[in-house]
């Protein structure tokens, strides 16, 4: 440290003394204080994390498994206490919760991958509350008299930085006062001499001006000696949390501001232009970076260095800036990194950065759903109370309104006996319902408000799908009655929560060369492969020589987005078989399902939304895979509109969809015998349980 910074030596003589450091008995392997009281608080904080916190409300002694509130005896959510700590508000994500607990205790890095809105950022913030107690630090940057472009860095305990800066400012103020006093004395002497003795007024004024400028120029040097407090943790009561999602290089790694006046005594000292980055502000705390793959490669490489070394120098990020010539001494970056993103985040993530996180921490995949239990339903009721309390402007929800929200959580899970964990979207529904109630000046948010919110809070994809259905009706493109050969009403999903009816047409024509299956409609790779799998079944059962025919399959009006996935396999198979055998298809039937090369119908995703889309389009029967029967949770308004028929084999699909008893029975029997699935009429073969829905 230079002589110009010795004013704070007295302030830190005691704090830097080894005698004041914690004894070895008071430090564990991770370097955290082990006072009995602190240990008890930390243990309670971690053990009481999130879903382990019981709801402090009246609960029935004998809880009915079908009770939507899990036995809670409440009239409104105002009766449900909301935990003060963020960490106690976490719901679900049992595996991620356990990992965060271990990582907080051992100071490990974590990467969380999963769908948006499943609680990644909330868990990251909760971790900052769970970290073991650390001595937070302030970071000061000093002028380097030997090299102005190499500022010195000093770390001191939190709260001392302000004292040091104030001490330097006070000394600089006193110096400036003495300089000013001396300056005015000299100016007075010069003016007195020039007016009284030399009688040269103009010369005296000129000399006084020169003296004034000289003193002012000299005082700039003393101001430059005041250190720059770049990290101030004086008011930080817990470990710092920095969200660096989408941060540019300067905001993440720190920067040095450009100085347009670089000479002539008007320049700003380099240490005063230093700006800390998120990696420096999160020292001893948590650095959260969502969508980690959006960081450029250079930033990811520097982030690796900061993680590995525990310190990182600050320099100008722009080569055209004067700050690029400045580089500080290393600044501490002892943070825990929480990286997050969707599944595609791993594709563009720097392999070495992922290796750092994996080598010094954990990787977690976030759950989308959780088992539907009375205890979890009670926590969902608490979630509604949390959203109302945190928003601060919404009326509380009635018992019936909370029950409707829990039913919606079941529906959005898409799995029997599960609740969705995508709380961000569910919280959006809570806020829309509350806004509707507030707009009506209602004291409470009721079930009717929630139902209105469900209609009003439709996703963009659902709104597009609804408009698409209406327009197709206007142009008579949707056919929901009668019998047509080679045409099937297929079903598809748009986005995540909307279904649409997608007609598929097939035609068989003489081939001008080797016979082939030609599929059109912007099919993507998986959809094309599903068509090829269907062709294997058709070639096996057909009595006709397909080598002399071309089979054309058209997905009608799919638009620019095209078709992805294999959920239209039974639709394609039914259309082609109908065209080959010249047997019409019942147009009041819509269908969805994947298909194996042996003819087994396999489960798919989004069956609830697809059934509702068929009902909106006017179809009266919907065929779905038998394995998906447990996943059907359609709205009450659609239950009376459609009959849902679960099937396990393509022969069952044809039995329902094709017209004409003799021709159909002969075709179905032939298909059963050839595929080796000797089905008795009215019985199904259980499909494989291993394939996951597509």
Tab-separated table of N, CA and C in Angstrom, residues 570-691:
chain	number	residue	atom	x	y	z
A	570	UNK	N	-51.480	-43.731	-36.134
A	570	UNK	CA	-52.705	-44.501	-36.406
A	570	UNK	C	-53.595	-43.756	-37.393
A	571	UNK	N	-53.474	-42.418	-37.421
A	571	UNK	CA	-54.240	-41.630	-38.387
A	571	UNK	C	-53.782	-41.940	-39.802
A	572	UNK	N	-52.464	-41.958	-40.002
A	572	UNK	CA	-51.904	-42.251	-41.330
A	572	UNK	C	-52.251	-43.676	-41.746
A	573	UNK	N	-52.093	-44.625	-40.818
A	573	UNK	CA	-52.373	-46.027	-41.147
A	573	UNK	C	-53.831	-46.211	-41.549
A	574	UNK	N	-54.734	-45.597	-40.818
A	574	UNK	CA	-56.159	-45.739	-41.125
A	574	UNK	C	-56.492	-45.137	-42.489
A	575	UNK	N	-55.919	-43.955	-42.788
A	575	UNK	CA	-56.188	-43.301	-44.068
A	575	UNK	C	-55.675	-44.139	-45.237
A	576	UNK	N	-54.459	-44.682	-45.103
A	576	UNK	CA	-53.869	-45.457	-46.201
A	576	UNK	C	-54.624	-46.767	-46.400
A	577	UNK	N	-54.957	-47.436	-45.297
A	577	UNK	CA	-55.693	-48.705	-45.410
A	577	UNK	C	-57.058	-48.467	-46.046
A	578	UNK	N	-57.691	-47.364	-45.668
A	578	UNK	CA	-58.982	-47.023	-46.265
A	578	UNK	C	-58.859	-46.812	-47.766
A	579	UNK	N	-57.782	-46.115	-48.187
A	579	UNK	CA	-57.590	-45.861	-49.612
A	579	UNK	C	-57.267	-47.143	-50.370
A	580	UNK	N	-56.462	-48.022	-49.771
A	580	UNK	CA	-56.092	-49.272	-50.431
A	580	UNK	C	-57.290	-50.201	-50.589
A	581	UNK	N	-58.093	-50.306	-49.549
A	581	UNK	CA	-59.216	-51.251	-49.553
A	581	UNK	C	-60.507	-50.616	-50.033
A	582	UNK	N	-60.480	-49.284	-50.261
A	582	UNK	CA	-61.663	-48.562	-50.733
A	582	UNK	C	-62.842	-48.720	-49.766
A	583	UNK	N	-62.535	-48.563	-48.475
A	583	UNK	CA	-63.561	-48.625	-47.436
A	583	UNK	C	-63.664	-47.241	-46.800
A	584	UNK	N	-64.825	-46.601	-46.777
A	584	UNK	CA	-64.962	-45.248	-46.219
A	584	UNK	C	-64.704	-45.209	-44.712
A	585	UNK	N	-64.373	-44.005	-44.243
A	585	UNK	CA	-64.075	-43.769	-42.829
A	585	UNK	C	-65.132	-42.846	-42.246
A	586	UNK	N	-65.582	-43.159	-41.033
A	586	UNK	CA	-66.561	-42.345	-40.323
A	586	UNK	C	-65.922	-40.999	-39.958
A	587	UNK	N	-66.450	-39.899	-40.490
A	587	UNK	CA	-65.859	-38.582	-40.269
A	587	UNK	C	-66.237	-37.964	-38.920
A	588	UNK	N	-67.104	-38.619	-38.159
A	588	UNK	CA	-67.394	-38.133	-36.807
A	588	UNK	C	-66.370	-38.645	-35.803
A	589	UNK	N	-65.403	-39.421	-36.309
A	589	UNK	CA	-64.361	-39.997	-35.457
A	589	UNK	C	-63.054	-39.225	-35.653
A	590	UNK	N	-62.419	-38.851	-34.538
A	590	UNK	CA	-61.065	-38.284	-34.568
A	590	UNK	C	-60.162	-39.211	-33.772
A	591	UNK	N	-58.879	-39.177	-34.049
A	591	UNK	CA	-57.990	-40.145	-33.400
A	591	UNK	C	-56.590	-39.595	-33.207
A	592	UNK	N	-55.884	-40.181	-32.234
A	592	UNK	CA	-54.471	-39.882	-32.000
A	592	UNK	C	-53.821	-41.106	-31.389
A	593	UNK	N	-52.573	-41.344	-31.720
A	593	UNK	CA	-51.853	-42.487	-31.168
A	593	UNK	C	-50.643	-42.836	-32.003
A	594	UNK	N	-49.613	-43.307	-31.337
A	594	UNK	CA	-48.429	-43.800	-32.033
A	594	UNK	C	-48.641	-45.268	-32.384
A	595	UNK	N	-47.760	-45.804	-33.222
A	595	UNK	CA	-47.977	-47.158	-33.727
A	595	UNK	C	-46.634	-47.866	-33.872
A	596	UNK	N	-46.572	-49.090	-33.373
A	596	UNK	CA	-45.369	-49.896	-33.580
A	596	UNK	C	-45.468	-50.614	-34.916
A	597	UNK	N	-44.376	-51.183	-35.377
A	597	UNK	CA	-44.381	-51.880	-36.674
A	597	UNK	C	-45.191	-53.165	-36.608
A	598	UNK	N	-45.535	-53.615	-35.409
A	598	UNK	CA	-46.377	-54.805	-35.255
A	598	UNK	C	-47.841	-54.452	-35.075
A	599	UNK	N	-48.166	-53.132	-35.077
A	599	UNK	CA	-49.557	-52.728	-35.002
A	599	UNK	C	-50.051	-52.364	-33.620
A	600	UNK	N	-49.193	-52.379	-32.607
A	600	UNK	CA	-49.605	-51.982	-31.262
A	600	UNK	C	-49.714	-50.465	-31.179
A	601	UNK	N	-50.775	-49.979	-30.556
A	601	UNK	CA	-50.983	-48.539	-30.381
A	601	UNK	C	-50.262	-48.102	-29.109
A	602	UNK	N	-49.377	-47.139	-29.243
A	602	UNK	CA	-48.519	-46.694	-28.134
A	602	UNK	C	-48.977	-45.330	-27.618
A	603	UNK	N	-48.654	-45.005	-26.365
A	603	UNK	CA	-49.118	-43.739	-25.769
A	603	UNK	C	-48.472	-42.516	-26.402
A	604	UNK	N	-49.202	-41.413	-26.331
A	604	UNK	CA	-48.724	-40.127	-26.853
A	604	UNK	C	-48.983	-39.059	-25.793
A	605	UNK	N	-48.570	-37.845	-26.073
A	605	UNK	CA	-48.776	-36.747	-25.141
A	605	UNK	C	-49.938	-35.859	-25.550
A	606	UNK	N	-50.417	-35.069	-24.588
A	606	UNK	CA	-51.425	-34.054	-24.869
A	606	UNK	C	-52.799	-34.571	-25.193
A	607	UNK	N	-53.176	-35.768	-24.688
A	607	UNK	CA	-54.470	-36.343	-25.074
A	607	UNK	C	-55.637	-35.470	-24.600
A	608	UNK	N	-55.506	-34.855	-23.443
A	608	UNK	CA	-56.604	-34.021	-22.931
A	608	UNK	C	-56.898	-32.873	-23.884
A	609	UNK	N	-55.866	-32.169	-24.307
A	609	UNK	CA	-56.054	-31.030	-25.206
A	609	UNK	C	-56.558	-31.483	-26.578
A	610	UNK	N	-56.117	-32.652	-27.005
A	610	UNK	CA	-56.558	-33.163	-28.304
A	610	UNK	C	-58.039	-33.529	-28.269
A	611	UNK	N	-58.489	-34.157	-27.189
A	611	UNK	CA	-59.911	-34.522	-27.074
A	611	UNK	C	-60.775	-33.273	-27.075
A	612	UNK	N	-60.349	-32.250	-26.347
A	612	UNK	CA	-61.118	-31.004	-26.310
A	612	UNK	C	-61.162	-30.347	-27.683
A	613	UNK	N	-60.066	-30.445	-28.441
A	613	UNK	CA	-60.054	-29.887	-29.795
A	613	UNK	C	-61.042	-30.621	-30.691
A	614	UNK	N	-61.117	-31.949	-30.544
A	614	UNK	CA	-62.071	-32.729	-31.337
A	614	UNK	C	-63.508	-32.349	-30.989
A	615	UNK	N	-63.758	-32.134	-29.704
A	615	UNK	CA	-65.102	-31.738	-29.276
A	615	UNK	C	-65.476	-30.378	-29.851
A	616	UNK	N	-64.537	-29.446	-29.844
A	616	UNK	CA	-64.796	-28.120	-30.407
A	616	UNK	C	-65.080	-28.200	-31.900
A	617	UNK	N	-64.415	-29.142	-32.577
A	617	UNK	CA	-64.589	-29.269	-34.030
A	617	UNK	C	-65.858	-30.023	-34.398
A	618	UNK	N	-66.569	-30.574	-33.408
A	618	UNK	CA	-67.839	-31.231	-33.680
A	618	UNK	C	-67.779	-32.733	-33.803
A	619	UNK	N	-66.634	-33.361	-33.545
A	619	UNK	CA	-66.546	-34.825	-33.604
A	619	UNK	C	-67.211	-35.429	-32.368
A	620	UNK	N	-67.828	-36.586	-32.549
A	620	UNK	CA	-68.548	-37.219	-31.442
A	620	UNK	C	-67.797	-38.389	-30.834
A	621	UNK	N	-66.749	-38.868	-31.503
A	621	UNK	CA	-65.979	-40.013	-31.009
A	621	UNK	C	-64.489	-39.707	-31.150
A	622	UNK	N	-63.737	-40.053	-30.116
A	622	UNK	CA	-62.287	-39.841	-30.154
A	622	UNK	C	-61.604	-41.145	-29.753
A	623	UNK	N	-60.680	-41.589	-30.589
A	623	UNK	CA	-59.895	-42.796	-30.318
A	623	UNK	C	-58.549	-42.378	-29.741
A	624	UNK	N	-58.195	-42.970	-28.592
A	624	UNK	CA	-56.910	-42.670	-27.950
A	624	UNK	C	-56.237	-43.978	-27.559
A	625	UNK	N	-54.929	-43.973	-27.317
A	625	UNK	CA	-54.253	-45.184	-26.827
A	625	UNK	C	-54.792	-45.584	-25.457
A	626	UNK	N	-54.940	-46.875	-25.227
A	626	UNK	CA	-55.437	-47.351	-23.934
A	626	UNK	C	-54.518	-46.924	-22.798
A	627	UNK	N	-53.219	-46.824	-23.074
A	627	UNK	CA	-52.272	-46.421	-22.033
A	627	UNK	C	-52.484	-44.983	-21.587
A	628	UNK	N	-53.146	-44.175	-22.424
A	628	UNK	CA	-53.400	-42.771	-22.081
A	628	UNK	C	-54.744	-42.550	-21.405
A	629	UNK	N	-55.506	-43.612	-21.212
A	629	UNK	CA	-56.848	-43.444	-20.645
A	629	UNK	C	-56.790	-42.769	-19.272
A	630	UNK	N	-55.794	-43.104	-18.492
A	630	UNK	CA	-55.673	-42.533	-17.147
A	630	UNK	C	-55.271	-41.062	-17.167
A	631	UNK	N	-54.792	-40.577	-18.328
A	631	UNK	CA	-54.322	-39.193	-18.411
A	631	UNK	C	-55.416	-38.215	-18.841
A	632	UNK	N	-56.615	-38.726	-19.138
A	632	UNK	CA	-57.685	-37.864	-19.647
A	632	UNK	C	-58.320	-37.079	-18.502
A	633	UNK	N	-58.251	-35.746	-18.590
A	633	UNK	CA	-58.853	-34.868	-17.586
A	633	UNK	C	-59.472	-33.667	-18.297
A	634	UNK	N	-60.491	-33.939	-19.113
A	634	UNK	CA	-61.098	-32.872	-19.906
A	634	UNK	C	-62.062	-32.063	-19.047
A	635	UNK	N	-62.356	-30.851	-19.513
A	635	UNK	CA	-63.288	-29.980	-18.808
A	635	UNK	C	-64.693	-30.592	-18.835
A	636	UNK	N	-65.493	-30.245	-17.826
A	636	UNK	CA	-66.843	-30.802	-17.710
A	636	UNK	C	-67.696	-30.509	-18.941
A	637	UNK	N	-67.486	-29.353	-19.547
A	637	UNK	CA	-68.333	-28.958	-20.678
A	637	UNK	C	-68.138	-29.853	-21.896
A	638	UNK	N	-67.008	-30.588	-21.950
A	638	UNK	CA	-66.746	-31.446	-23.118
A	638	UNK	C	-67.101	-32.912	-22.864
A	639	UNK	N	-67.381	-33.269	-21.609
A	639	UNK	CA	-67.589	-34.679	-21.285
A	639	UNK	C	-68.812	-35.263	-21.985
A	640	UNK	N	-69.857	-34.464	-22.139
A	640	UNK	CA	-71.072	-34.952	-22.780
A	640	UNK	C	-71.018	-34.836	-24.297
A	641	UNK	N	-69.970	-34.205	-24.813
A	641	UNK	CA	-69.905	-33.957	-26.253
A	641	UNK	C	-69.233	-35.080	-27.027
A	642	UNK	N	-68.364	-35.850	-26.360
A	642	UNK	CA	-67.601	-36.873	-27.088
A	642	UNK	C	-67.595	-38.192	-26.313
A	643	UNK	N	-67.500	-39.289	-27.072
A	643	UNK	CA	-67.247	-40.613	-26.508
A	643	UNK	C	-65.770	-40.925	-26.709
A	644	UNK	N	-65.105	-41.319	-25.646
A	644	UNK	CA	-63.665	-41.609	-25.708
A	644	UNK	C	-63.483	-43.122	-25.752
A	645	UNK	N	-62.818	-43.601	-26.785
A	645	UNK	CA	-62.618	-45.040	-26.972
A	645	UNK	C	-61.122	-45.351	-26.896
A	646	UNK	N	-60.664	-46.017	-25.844
A	646	UNK	CA	-59.251	-46.412	-25.751
A	646	UNK	C	-58.996	-47.685	-26.561
A	647	UNK	N	-57.886	-47.741	-27.256
A	647	UNK	CA	-57.543	-48.908	-28.083
A	647	UNK	C	-56.099	-49.312	-27.824
A	648	UNK	N	-55.811	-50.590	-28.115
A	648	UNK	CA	-54.455	-51.115	-27.918
A	648	UNK	C	-53.832	-51.622	-29.210
A	649	UNK	N	-54.649	-51.762	-30.282
A	649	UNK	CA	-54.126	-52.337	-31.525
A	649	UNK	C	-54.799	-51.650	-32.710
A	650	UNK	N	-54.110	-51.607	-33.836
A	650	UNK	CA	-54.621	-50.934	-35.023
A	650	UNK	C	-55.928	-51.576	-35.503
A	651	UNK	N	-56.091	-52.873	-35.236
A	651	UNK	CA	-57.329	-53.539	-35.652
A	651	UNK	C	-58.528	-52.957	-34.916
A	652	UNK	N	-58.349	-52.549	-33.648
A	652	UNK	CA	-59.437	-51.925	-32.896
A	652	UNK	C	-59.767	-50.547	-33.468
A	653	UNK	N	-58.753	-49.839	-33.931
A	653	UNK	CA	-58.973	-48.533	-34.559
A	653	UNK	C	-59.832	-48.686	-35.798
A	654	UNK	N	-59.484	-49.651	-36.640
A	654	UNK	CA	-60.228	-49.873	-37.878
A	654	UNK	C	-61.648	-50.339	-37.582
A	655	UNK	N	-61.804	-51.119	-36.541
A	655	UNK	CA	-63.124	-51.626	-36.177
A	655	UNK	C	-64.080	-50.484	-35.838
A	656	UNK	N	-63.522	-49.416	-35.247
A	656	UNK	CA	-64.349	-48.269	-34.862
A	656	UNK	C	-64.528	-47.300	-36.026
A	657	UNK	N	-63.473	-47.056	-36.795
A	657	UNK	CA	-63.467	-45.958	-37.755
A	657	UNK	C	-64.021	-46.325	-39.129
A	658	UNK	N	-63.885	-47.587	-39.568
A	658	UNK	CA	-64.280	-47.946	-40.933
A	658	UNK	C	-65.769	-48.256	-41.027
A	659	UNK	N	-66.318	-48.058	-42.231
A	659	UNK	CA	-67.740	-48.318	-42.495
A	659	UNK	C	-67.890	-49.673	-43.184
A	660	UNK	N	-69.056	-50.321	-43.002
A	660	UNK	CA	-69.351	-51.552	-43.728
A	660	UNK	C	-68.923	-52.780	-42.958
A	661	UNK	N	-69.860	-53.557	-42.497
A	661	UNK	CA	-69.542	-54.694	-41.655
A	661	UNK	C	-68.771	-55.805	-42.370
A	662	UNK	N	-69.235	-56.346	-43.523
A	662	UNK	CA	-68.519	-57.482	-44.133
A	662	UNK	C	-67.089	-57.123	-44.521
A	663	UNK	N	-66.939	-56.014	-45.263
A	663	UNK	CA	-65.594	-55.639	-45.706
A	663	UNK	C	-64.697	-55.333	-44.515
A	664	UNK	N	-65.251	-54.629	-43.542
A	664	UNK	CA	-64.444	-54.237	-42.392
A	664	UNK	C	-64.024	-55.455	-41.573
A	665	UNK	N	-64.971	-56.365	-41.326
A	665	UNK	CA	-64.648	-57.537	-40.525
A	665	UNK	C	-63.580	-58.382	-41.196
A	666	UNK	N	-63.681	-58.529	-42.506
A	666	UNK	CA	-62.682	-59.316	-43.232
A	666	UNK	C	-61.309	-58.669	-43.139
A	667	UNK	N	-61.273	-57.365	-43.287
A	667	UNK	CA	-60.015	-56.636	-43.224
A	667	UNK	C	-59.398	-56.728	-41.833
A	668	UNK	N	-60.212	-56.525	-40.802
A	668	UNK	CA	-59.705	-56.565	-39.429
A	668	UNK	C	-59.196	-57.950	-39.077
A	669	UNK	N	-59.939	-58.968	-39.454
A	669	UNK	CA	-59.509	-60.336	-39.158
A	669	UNK	C	-58.183	-60.646	-39.842
A	670	UNK	N	-58.038	-60.210	-41.103
A	670	UNK	CA	-56.799	-60.464	-41.832
A	670	UNK	C	-55.625	-59.753	-41.173
A	671	UNK	N	-55.866	-58.524	-40.722
A	671	UNK	CA	-54.801	-57.756	-40.078
A	671	UNK	C	-54.383	-58.396	-38.760
A	672	UNK	N	-55.363	-58.912	-37.992
A	672	UNK	CA	-55.041	-59.565	-36.724
A	672	UNK	C	-54.170	-60.793	-36.939
A	673	UNK	N	-54.530	-61.580	-37.922
A	673	UNK	CA	-53.800	-62.826	-38.144
A	673	UNK	C	-52.391	-62.575	-38.647
A	674	UNK	N	-52.233	-61.549	-39.489
A	674	UNK	CA	-50.910	-61.286	-40.065
A	674	UNK	C	-49.974	-60.668	-39.042
A	675	UNK	N	-50.479	-59.768	-38.204
A	675	UNK	CA	-49.606	-59.113	-37.216
A	675	UNK	C	-49.320	-60.000	-36.018
A	676	UNK	N	-50.018	-61.143	-35.943
A	676	UNK	CA	-49.739	-62.048	-34.841
A	676	UNK	C	-50.396	-61.636	-33.550
A	677	UNK	N	-51.336	-60.708	-33.605
A	677	UNK	CA	-52.042	-60.278	-32.396
A	677	UNK	C	-53.442	-60.868	-32.441
A	678	UNK	N	-53.574	-62.084	-32.082
A	678	UNK	CA	-54.853	-62.790	-32.202
A	678	UNK	C	-55.837	-62.236	-31.190
A	679	UNK	N	-56.535	-61.188	-31.612
A	679	UNK	CA	-57.468	-60.511	-30.718
A	679	UNK	C	-58.852	-61.113	-30.862
A	680	UNK	N	-59.497	-61.305	-29.771
A	680	UNK	CA	-60.913	-61.644	-29.807
A	680	UNK	C	-61.711	-60.367	-29.949
A	681	UNK	N	-62.802	-60.410	-30.632
A	681	UNK	CA	-63.592	-59.211	-30.860
A	681	UNK	C	-64.027	-58.606	-29.533
A	682	UNK	N	-63.733	-57.306	-29.397
A	682	UNK	CA	-64.098	-56.614	-28.163
A	682	UNK	C	-63.008	-56.649	-27.122
A	683	UNK	N	-61.897	-57.390	-27.338
A	683	UNK	CA	-60.809	-57.447	-26.369
A	683	UNK	C	-59.611	-56.731	-26.931
A	684	UNK	N	-58.792	-56.190	-26.038
A	684	UNK	CA	-57.611	-55.464	-26.477
A	684	UNK	C	-56.359	-56.125	-25.976
A	685	UNK	N	-55.271	-55.857	-26.648
A	685	UNK	CA	-53.965	-56.316	-26.213
A	685	UNK	C	-53.255	-55.166	-25.532
A	686	UNK	N	-52.753	-55.418	-24.370
A	686	UNK	CA	-52.054	-54.363	-23.641
A	686	UNK	C	-50.785	-53.987	-24.372
A	687	UNK	N	-50.646	-52.713	-24.645
A	687	UNK	CA	-49.465	-52.238	-25.341
A	687	UNK	C	-48.266	-52.227	-24.432
A	688	UNK	N	-47.085	-52.068	-25.002
A	688	UNK	CA	-45.871	-52.019	-24.208
A	688	UNK	C	-45.934	-50.882	-23.201
A	689	UNK	N	-45.387	-51.142	-22.042
A	689	UNK	CA	-45.426	-50.124	-20.990
A	689	UNK	C	-44.186	-49.255	-20.982
A	690	UNK	N	-43.159	-49.687	-21.707
A	690	UNK	CA	-41.914	-48.938	-21.642
A	690	UNK	C	-41.866	-47.671	-22.464
A	691	UNK	N	-42.474	-47.619	-23.672
A	691	UNK	CA	-42.330	-46.389	-24.464
A	691	UNK	C	-42.949	-45.201	-23.743
